CSV table of C-alpha atoms and ligand atoms in Angstrom, one decimal:
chain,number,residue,atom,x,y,z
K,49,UNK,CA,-17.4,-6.4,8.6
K,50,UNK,CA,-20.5,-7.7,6.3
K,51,UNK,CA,-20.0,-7.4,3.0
K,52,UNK,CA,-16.4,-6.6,2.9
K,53,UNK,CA,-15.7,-9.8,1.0
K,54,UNK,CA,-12.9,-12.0,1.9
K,55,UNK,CA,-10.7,-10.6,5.3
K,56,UNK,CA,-7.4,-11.7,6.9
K,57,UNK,CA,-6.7,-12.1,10.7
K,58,UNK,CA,-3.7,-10.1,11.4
K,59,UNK,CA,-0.8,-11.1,13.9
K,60,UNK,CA,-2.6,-8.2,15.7
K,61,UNK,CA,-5.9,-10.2,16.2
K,62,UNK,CA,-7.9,-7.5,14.2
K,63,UNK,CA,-9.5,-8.8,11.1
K,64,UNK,CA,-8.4,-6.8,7.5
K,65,UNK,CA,-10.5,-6.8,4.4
K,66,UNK,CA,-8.4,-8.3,1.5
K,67,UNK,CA,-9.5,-5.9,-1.3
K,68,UNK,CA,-9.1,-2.4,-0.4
K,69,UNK,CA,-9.7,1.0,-2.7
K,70,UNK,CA,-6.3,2.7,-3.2
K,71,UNK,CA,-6.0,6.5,-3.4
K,72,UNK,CA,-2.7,7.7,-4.5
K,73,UNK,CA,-2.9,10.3,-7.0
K,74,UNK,CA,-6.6,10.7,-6.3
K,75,UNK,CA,-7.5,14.4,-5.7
K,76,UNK,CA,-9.8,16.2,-3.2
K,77,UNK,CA,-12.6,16.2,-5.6
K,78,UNK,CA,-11.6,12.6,-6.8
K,79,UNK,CA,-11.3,11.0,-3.6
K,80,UNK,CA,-14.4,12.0,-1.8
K,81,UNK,CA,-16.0,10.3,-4.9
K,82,UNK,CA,-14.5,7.5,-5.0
K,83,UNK,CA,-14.2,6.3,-1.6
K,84,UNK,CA,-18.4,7.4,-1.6
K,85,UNK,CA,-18.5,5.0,-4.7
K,86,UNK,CA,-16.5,1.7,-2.6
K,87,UNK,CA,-18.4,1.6,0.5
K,88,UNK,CA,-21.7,1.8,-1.7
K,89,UNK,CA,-20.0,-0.9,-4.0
K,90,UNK,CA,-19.2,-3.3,-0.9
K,91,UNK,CA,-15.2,-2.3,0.1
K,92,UNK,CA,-14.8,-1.8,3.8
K,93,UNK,CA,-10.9,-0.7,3.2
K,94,UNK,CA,-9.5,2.0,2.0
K,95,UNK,CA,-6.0,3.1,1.8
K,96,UNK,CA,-4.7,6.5,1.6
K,97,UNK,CA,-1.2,8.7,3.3
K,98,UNK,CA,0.0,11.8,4.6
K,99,UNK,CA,1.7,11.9,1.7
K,100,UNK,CA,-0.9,11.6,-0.7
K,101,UNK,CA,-2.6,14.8,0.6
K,102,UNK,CA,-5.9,13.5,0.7
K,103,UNK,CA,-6.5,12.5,4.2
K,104,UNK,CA,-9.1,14.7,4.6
K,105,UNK,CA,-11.1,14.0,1.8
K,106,UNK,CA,-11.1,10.2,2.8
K,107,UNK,CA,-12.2,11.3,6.3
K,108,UNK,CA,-15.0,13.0,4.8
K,109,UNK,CA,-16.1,10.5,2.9
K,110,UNK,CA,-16.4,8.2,5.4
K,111,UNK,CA,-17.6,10.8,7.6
K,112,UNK,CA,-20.5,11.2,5.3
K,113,UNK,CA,-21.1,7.6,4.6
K,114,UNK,CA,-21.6,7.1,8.5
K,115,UNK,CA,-24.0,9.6,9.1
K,116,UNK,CA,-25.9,8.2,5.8
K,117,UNK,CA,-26.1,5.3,8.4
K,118,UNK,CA,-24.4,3.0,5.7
K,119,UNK,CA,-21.6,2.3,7.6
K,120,UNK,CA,-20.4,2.2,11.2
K,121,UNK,CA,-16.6,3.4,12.2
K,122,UNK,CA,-15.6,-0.2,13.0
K,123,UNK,CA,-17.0,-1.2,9.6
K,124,UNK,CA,-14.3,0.3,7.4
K,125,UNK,CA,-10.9,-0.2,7.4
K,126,UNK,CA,-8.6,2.3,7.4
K,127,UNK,CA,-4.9,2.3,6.3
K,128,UNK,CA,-2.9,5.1,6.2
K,129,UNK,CA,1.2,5.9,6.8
K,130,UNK,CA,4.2,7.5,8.2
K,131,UNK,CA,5.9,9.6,5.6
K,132,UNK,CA,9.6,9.4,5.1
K,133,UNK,CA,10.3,12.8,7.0
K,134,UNK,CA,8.9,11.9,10.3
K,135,UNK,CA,11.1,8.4,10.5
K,136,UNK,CA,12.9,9.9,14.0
K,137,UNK,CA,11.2,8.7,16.6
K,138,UNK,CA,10.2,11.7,18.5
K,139,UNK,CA,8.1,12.8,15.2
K,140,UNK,CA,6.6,9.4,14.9
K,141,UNK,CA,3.7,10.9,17.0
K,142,UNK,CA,3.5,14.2,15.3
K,143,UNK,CA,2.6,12.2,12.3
K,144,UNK,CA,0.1,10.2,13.6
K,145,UNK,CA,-1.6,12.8,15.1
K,146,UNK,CA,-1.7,15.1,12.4
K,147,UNK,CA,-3.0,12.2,9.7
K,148,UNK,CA,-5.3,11.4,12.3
K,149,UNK,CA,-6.3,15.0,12.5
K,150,UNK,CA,-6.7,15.0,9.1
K,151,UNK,CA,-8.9,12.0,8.7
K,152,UNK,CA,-11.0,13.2,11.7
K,153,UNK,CA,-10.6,9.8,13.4
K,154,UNK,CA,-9.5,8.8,16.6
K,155,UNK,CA,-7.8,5.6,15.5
K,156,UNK,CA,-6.9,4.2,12.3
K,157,UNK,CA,-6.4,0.4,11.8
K,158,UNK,CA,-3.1,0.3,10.1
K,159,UNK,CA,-0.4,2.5,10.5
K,160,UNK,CA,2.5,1.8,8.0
K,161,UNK,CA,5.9,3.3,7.9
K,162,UNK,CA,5.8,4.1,4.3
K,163,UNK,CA,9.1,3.6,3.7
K,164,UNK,CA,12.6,2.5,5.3
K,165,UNK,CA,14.7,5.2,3.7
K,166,UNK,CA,13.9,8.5,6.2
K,167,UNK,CA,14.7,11.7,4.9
K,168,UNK,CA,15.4,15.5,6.8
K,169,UNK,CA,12.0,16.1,9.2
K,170,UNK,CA,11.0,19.1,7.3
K,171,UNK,CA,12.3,18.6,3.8
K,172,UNK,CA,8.9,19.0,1.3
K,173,UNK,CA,8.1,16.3,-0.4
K,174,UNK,CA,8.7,17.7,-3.1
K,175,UNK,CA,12.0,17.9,-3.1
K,176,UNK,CA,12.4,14.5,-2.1
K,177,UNK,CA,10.5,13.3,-5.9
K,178,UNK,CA,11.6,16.0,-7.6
K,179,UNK,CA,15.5,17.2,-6.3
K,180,UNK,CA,17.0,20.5,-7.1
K,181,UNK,CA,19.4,19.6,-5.6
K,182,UNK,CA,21.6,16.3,-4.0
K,183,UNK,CA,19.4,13.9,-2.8
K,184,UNK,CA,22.0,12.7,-0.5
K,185,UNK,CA,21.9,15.9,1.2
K,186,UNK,CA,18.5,15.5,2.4
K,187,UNK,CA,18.7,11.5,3.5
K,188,UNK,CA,18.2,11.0,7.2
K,189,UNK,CA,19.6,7.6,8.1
K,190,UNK,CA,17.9,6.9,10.9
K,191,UNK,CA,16.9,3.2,11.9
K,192,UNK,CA,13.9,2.3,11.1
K,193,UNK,CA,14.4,-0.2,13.9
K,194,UNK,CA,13.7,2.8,16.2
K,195,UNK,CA,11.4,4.7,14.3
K,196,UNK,CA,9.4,1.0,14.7
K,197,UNK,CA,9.8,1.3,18.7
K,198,UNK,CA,7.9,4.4,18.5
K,199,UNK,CA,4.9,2.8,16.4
K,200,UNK,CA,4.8,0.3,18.4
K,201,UNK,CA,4.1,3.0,21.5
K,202,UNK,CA,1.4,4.1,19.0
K,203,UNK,CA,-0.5,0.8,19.1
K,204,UNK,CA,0.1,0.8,22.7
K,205,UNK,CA,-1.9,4.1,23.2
K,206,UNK,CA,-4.9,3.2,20.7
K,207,UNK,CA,-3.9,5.3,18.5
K,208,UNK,CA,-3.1,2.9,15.7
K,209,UNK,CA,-5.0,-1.1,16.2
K,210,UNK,CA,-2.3,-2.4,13.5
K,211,UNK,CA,1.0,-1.2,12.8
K,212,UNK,CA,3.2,-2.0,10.0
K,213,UNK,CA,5.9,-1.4,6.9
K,214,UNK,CA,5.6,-0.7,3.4
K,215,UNK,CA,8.5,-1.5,0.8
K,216,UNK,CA,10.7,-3.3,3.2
K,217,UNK,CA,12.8,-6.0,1.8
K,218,UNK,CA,13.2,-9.7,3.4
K,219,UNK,CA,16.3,-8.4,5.4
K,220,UNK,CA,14.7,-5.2,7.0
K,221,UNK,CA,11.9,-7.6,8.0
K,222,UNK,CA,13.9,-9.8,9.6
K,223,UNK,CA,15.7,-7.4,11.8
K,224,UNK,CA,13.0,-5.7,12.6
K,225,UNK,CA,11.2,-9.1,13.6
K,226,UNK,CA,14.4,-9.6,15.7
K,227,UNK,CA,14.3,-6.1,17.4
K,228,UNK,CA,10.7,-5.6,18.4
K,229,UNK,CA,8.1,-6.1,20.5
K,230,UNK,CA,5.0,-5.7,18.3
K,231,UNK,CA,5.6,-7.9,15.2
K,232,UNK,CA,4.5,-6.0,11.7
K,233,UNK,CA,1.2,-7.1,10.8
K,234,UNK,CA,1.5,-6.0,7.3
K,235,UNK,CA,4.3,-5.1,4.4
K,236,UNK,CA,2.7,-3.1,1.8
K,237,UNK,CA,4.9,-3.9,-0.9
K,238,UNK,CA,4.8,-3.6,-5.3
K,239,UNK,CA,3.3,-6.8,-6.6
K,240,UNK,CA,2.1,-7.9,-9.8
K,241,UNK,CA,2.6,-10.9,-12.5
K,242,UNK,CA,5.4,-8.9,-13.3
K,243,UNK,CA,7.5,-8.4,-10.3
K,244,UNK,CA,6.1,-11.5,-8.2
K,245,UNK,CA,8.4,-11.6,-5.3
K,246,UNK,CA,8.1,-15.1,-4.5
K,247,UNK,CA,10.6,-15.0,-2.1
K,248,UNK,CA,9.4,-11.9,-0.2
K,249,UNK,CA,5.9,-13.4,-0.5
K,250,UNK,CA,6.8,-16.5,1.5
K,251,UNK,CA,9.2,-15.1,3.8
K,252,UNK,CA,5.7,-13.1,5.2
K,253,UNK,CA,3.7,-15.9,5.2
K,254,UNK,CA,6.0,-17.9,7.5
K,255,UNK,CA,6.2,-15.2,9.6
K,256,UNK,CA,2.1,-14.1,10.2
K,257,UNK,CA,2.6,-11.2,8.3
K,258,UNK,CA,0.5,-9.9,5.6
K,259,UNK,CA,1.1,-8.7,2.1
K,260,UNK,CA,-0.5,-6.1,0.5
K,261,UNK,CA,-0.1,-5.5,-3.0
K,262,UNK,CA,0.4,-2.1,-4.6
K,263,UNK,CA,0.2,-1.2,-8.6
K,264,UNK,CA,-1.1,-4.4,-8.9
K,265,UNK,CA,-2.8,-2.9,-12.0
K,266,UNK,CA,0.4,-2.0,-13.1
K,267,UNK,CA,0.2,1.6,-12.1
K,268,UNK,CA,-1.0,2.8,-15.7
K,269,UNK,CA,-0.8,6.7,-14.5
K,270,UNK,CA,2.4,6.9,-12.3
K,271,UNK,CA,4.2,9.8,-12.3
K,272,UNK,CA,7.5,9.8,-15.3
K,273,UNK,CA,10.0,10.3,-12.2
K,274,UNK,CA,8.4,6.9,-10.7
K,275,UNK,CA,9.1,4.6,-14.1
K,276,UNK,CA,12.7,3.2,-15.5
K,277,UNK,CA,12.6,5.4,-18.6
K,278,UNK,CA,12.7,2.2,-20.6
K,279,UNK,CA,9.8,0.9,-22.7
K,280,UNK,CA,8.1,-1.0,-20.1
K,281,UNK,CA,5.1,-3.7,-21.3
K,282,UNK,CA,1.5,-2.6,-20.3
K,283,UNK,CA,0.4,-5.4,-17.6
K,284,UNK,CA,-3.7,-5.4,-18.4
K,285,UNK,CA,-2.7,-5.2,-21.9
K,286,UNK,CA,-0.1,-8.7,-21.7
K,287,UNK,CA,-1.6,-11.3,-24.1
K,288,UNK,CA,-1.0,-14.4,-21.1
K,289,UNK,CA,-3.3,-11.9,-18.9
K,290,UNK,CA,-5.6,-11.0,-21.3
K,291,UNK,CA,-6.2,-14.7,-22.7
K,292,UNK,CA,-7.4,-15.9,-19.2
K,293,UNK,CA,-9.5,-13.3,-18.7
K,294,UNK,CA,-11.5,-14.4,-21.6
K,295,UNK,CA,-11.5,-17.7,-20.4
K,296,UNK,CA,-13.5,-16.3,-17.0
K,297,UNK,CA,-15.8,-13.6,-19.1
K,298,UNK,CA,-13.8,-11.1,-16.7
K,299,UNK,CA,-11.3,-8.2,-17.6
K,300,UNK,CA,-7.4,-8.4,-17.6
K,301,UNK,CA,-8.0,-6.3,-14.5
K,302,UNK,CA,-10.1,-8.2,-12.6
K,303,UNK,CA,-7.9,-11.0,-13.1
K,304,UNK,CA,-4.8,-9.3,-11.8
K,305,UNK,CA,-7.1,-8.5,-8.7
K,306,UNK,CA,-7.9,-12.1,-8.4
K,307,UNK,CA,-4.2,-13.4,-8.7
K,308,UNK,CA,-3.4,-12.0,-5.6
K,309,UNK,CA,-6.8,-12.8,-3.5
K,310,UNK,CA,-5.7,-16.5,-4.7
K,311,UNK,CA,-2.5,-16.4,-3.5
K,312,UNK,CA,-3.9,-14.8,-0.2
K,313,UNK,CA,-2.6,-11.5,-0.6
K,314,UNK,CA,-4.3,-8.4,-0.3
K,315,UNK,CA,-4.8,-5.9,-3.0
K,316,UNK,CA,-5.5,-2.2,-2.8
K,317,UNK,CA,-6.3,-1.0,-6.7
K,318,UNK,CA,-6.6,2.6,-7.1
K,319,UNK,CA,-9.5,4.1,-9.4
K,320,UNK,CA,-11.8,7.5,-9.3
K,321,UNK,CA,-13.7,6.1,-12.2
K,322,UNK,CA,-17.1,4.7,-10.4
K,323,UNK,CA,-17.5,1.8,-13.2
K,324,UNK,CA,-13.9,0.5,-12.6
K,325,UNK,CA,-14.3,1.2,-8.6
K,326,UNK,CA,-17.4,-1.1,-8.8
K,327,UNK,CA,-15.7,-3.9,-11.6
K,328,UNK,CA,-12.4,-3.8,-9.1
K,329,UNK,CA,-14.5,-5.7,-6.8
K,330,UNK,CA,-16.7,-8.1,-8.4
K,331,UNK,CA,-14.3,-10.3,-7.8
K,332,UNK,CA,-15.5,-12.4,-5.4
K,333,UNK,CA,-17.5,-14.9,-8.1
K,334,UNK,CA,-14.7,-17.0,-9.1
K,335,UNK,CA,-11.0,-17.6,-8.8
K,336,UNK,CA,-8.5,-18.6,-10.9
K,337,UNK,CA,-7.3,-22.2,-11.1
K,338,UNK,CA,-4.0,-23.5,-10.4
K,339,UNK,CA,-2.7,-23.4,-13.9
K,340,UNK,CA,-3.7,-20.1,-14.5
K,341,UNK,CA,-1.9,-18.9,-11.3
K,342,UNK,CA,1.2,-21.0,-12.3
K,343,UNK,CA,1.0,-19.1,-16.0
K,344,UNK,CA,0.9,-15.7,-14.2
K,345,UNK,CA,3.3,-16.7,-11.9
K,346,UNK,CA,5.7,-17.2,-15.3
K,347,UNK,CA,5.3,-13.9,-16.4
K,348,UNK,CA,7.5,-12.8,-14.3
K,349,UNK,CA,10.7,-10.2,-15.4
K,350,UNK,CA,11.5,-8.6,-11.7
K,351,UNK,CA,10.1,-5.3,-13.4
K,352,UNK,CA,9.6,-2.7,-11.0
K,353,UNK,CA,7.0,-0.2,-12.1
K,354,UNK,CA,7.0,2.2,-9.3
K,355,UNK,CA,10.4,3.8,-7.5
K,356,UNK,CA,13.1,1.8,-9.4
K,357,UNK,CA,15.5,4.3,-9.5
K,358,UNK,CA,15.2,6.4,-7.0
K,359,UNK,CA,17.5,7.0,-3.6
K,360,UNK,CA,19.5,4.2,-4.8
K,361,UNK,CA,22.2,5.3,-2.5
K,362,UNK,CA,20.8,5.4,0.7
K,363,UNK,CA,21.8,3.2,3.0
K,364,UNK,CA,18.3,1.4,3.8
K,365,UNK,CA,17.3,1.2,-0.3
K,366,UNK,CA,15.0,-1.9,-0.1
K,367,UNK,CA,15.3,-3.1,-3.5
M,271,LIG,N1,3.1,2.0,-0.1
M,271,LIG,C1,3.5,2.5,-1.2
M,271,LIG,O1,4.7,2.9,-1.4
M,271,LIG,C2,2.6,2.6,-2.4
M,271,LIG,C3,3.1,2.9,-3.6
M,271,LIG,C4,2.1,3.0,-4.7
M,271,LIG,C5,0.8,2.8,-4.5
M,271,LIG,N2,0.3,2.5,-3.2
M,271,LIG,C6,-1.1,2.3,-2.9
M,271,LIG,O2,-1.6,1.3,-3.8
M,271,LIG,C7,-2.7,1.8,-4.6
M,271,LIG,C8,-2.8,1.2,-5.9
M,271,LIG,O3,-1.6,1.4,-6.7
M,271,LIG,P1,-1.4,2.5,-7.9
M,271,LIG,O4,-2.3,3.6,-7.6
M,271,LIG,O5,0.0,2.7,-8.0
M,271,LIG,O6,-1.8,1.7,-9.2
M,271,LIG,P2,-2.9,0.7,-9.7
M,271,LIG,O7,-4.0,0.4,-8.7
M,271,LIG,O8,-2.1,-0.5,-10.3
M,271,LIG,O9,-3.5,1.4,-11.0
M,271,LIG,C9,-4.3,2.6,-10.9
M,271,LIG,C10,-4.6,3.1,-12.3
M,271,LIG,O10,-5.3,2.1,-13.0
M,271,LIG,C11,-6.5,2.6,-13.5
M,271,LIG,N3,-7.6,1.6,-13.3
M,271,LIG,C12,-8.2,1.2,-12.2
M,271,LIG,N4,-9.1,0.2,-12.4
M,271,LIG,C13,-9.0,0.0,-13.7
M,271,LIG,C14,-9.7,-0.9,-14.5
M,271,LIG,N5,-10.6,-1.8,-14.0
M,271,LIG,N6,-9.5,-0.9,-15.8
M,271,LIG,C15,-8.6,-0.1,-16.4
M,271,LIG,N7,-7.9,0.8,-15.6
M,271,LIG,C16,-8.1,0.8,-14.3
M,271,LIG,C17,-6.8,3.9,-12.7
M,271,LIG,O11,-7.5,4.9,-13.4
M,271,LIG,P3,-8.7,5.8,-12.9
M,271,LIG,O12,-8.4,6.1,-11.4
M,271,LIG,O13,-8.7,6.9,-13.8
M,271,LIG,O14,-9.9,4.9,-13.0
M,271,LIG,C18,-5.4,4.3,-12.3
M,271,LIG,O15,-4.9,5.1,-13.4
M,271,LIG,C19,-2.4,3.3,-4.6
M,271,LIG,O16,-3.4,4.1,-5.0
M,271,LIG,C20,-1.9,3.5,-3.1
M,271,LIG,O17,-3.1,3.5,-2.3
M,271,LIG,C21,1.2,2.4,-2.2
């Protein structure tokens, strides 16, 4: 993978670029873009969901990128996941197939369950962000511990060259570790100066499994229904932040990017905006120095940005 900056072996053997282009909230017209924009600008990741809506898009970008002859399948890393409404088992391959359908690839090369909380196979997910009415009646408490089983047929087939979970919590890794046969390679998980999970953080590292970090920008854009309600600081706007990215001559966001790459997490910031795409990864020049970690490491308040408050009451809420 030249020129995908730095990469992580997974506990799969397969080798995963660090910095990845996130695409929530991108749309059709974004996306294409933007994933056009990172492969030109030097990412060899990108990460995108069924429930995002722009598979496709993403597939055609890279589609068009490959027969440009700038890239190679195997070149680019893709990440994509299970929505919450396809937790049972026996839909497990449904979803695959149909996200892989979508992208127009015959493998991706991580497949996360996006969530441990399942929900009704069917419900719109719609209704699951934005209820008319009780959320409870549409939870689906199936265990993720065998909605993992069938992933882990998925990786047997090909399908999938990675598999792993997204916004499990120390415990749900742990049983799952216990209970499987294919360990998670990855936990895709909310990280930032803000919410720095140290614990979480190191309970992967002992155990081989990677972290990715999402909003690590702080998630400027999300969605009301996604944020406490409270007044919640601006991370690329914190003073501490801003201060040491004057010391490097870089932006606050390019030094929330590094914080994780130092810490040897990955980090997956979203942008459509080609200048921002192509600043998210000149990162690779410098990295910050212990103290500056440590002060960024102080700033942090346990402040969830993204999903606080919602399904509180289901019986797998990670948080
Ligand atoms: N597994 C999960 O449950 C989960 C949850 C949330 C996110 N994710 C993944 O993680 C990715 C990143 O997280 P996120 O989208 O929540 O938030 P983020 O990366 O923290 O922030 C993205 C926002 O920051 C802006 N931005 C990007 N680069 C910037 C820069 N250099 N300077 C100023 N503003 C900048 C973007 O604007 P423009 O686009 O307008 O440039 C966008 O509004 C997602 O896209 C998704 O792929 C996963």
């Amino acid at each position: 993978m030249a020129g995908a900056g730095p990469t992580a072996v997974l506990s799969s053997g397969k080798k995963m670029p660090l910095l990845g282009l996130g695409t929530w909230q991108s749309t059709s017209e974004q996306v294409i873009n933007a994933v056009k924009t990172a492969i030109d600008a030097g990412y060899r990741h990108i990460d995108t969901a069924w429930v995002y809506g722009n598979e496709k898009d993403v597939g055609q970008a890279i589609k068009e990128k490959i027969a440009e002859g700038k890239i190679k399948r195997e070149d680019v890393f893709v990440t994509t996941k299970l929505f919450v409404t396809f937790l049972q088992p026996e839909h497990v391959r449904e979803a695959m197939m149909q996200s892989l359908g979508s992208l127009g690839l015959d493998y991706v090369d991580l497949y996360l369950i996006h969530n441990p909380q399942g929900f009704k196979y069917g419900t719109n997910p719609r209704e699951i962000f934005m209820p008319t009415g009780n959320i409870e009646d549409i939870f689906d408490e199936v265990d993720y511990v065998e909605t993992w089983k069938a992933m882990e047929s998925l990786a047997d087939e090909g399908l999938a060259k990675s598999i792993g979970v997204s916004n499990f919590n120390t415990q749900q890794l742990e049983r799952l570790l216990q209970n499987c046969r294919i360990k998670p390679a990855v936990n895709q998980v909310e990280l930032h100066p803000y919410l720095a999970q140290p614990e979480l953080v190191d309970f992967c590292k002992r155990n081989d499994i990677l972290v990715t970090a999402f909003s690590a920008l702080g998630a400027p854009a999300r969605p009301k229904v996604f944020s406490s309600g409270d007044e919640e600081p601006v991370l690329m706007e914190d003073p501490s932040v801003v201060a040491i990215a004057k010391k490097y001559g870089k932006s606050a966001a390019q030094v929330l990017l590094r914080y994780h790459l130092d810490r040897g997490v990955s980090v997956i910031p979203k942008s459509v905006t080609p200048s921002r795409i192509q600043a998210n990864f000149d990162v690779m020049d410098f990295s910050l120095s212990k103290e500056d970690l440590t002060s960024l490491g102080q700033l942090d308040r346990k402040l969830r940005l993204v999903g606080a408050k919602l399904f509180v009451k289901h019986k797998y809420y990670p948080y």
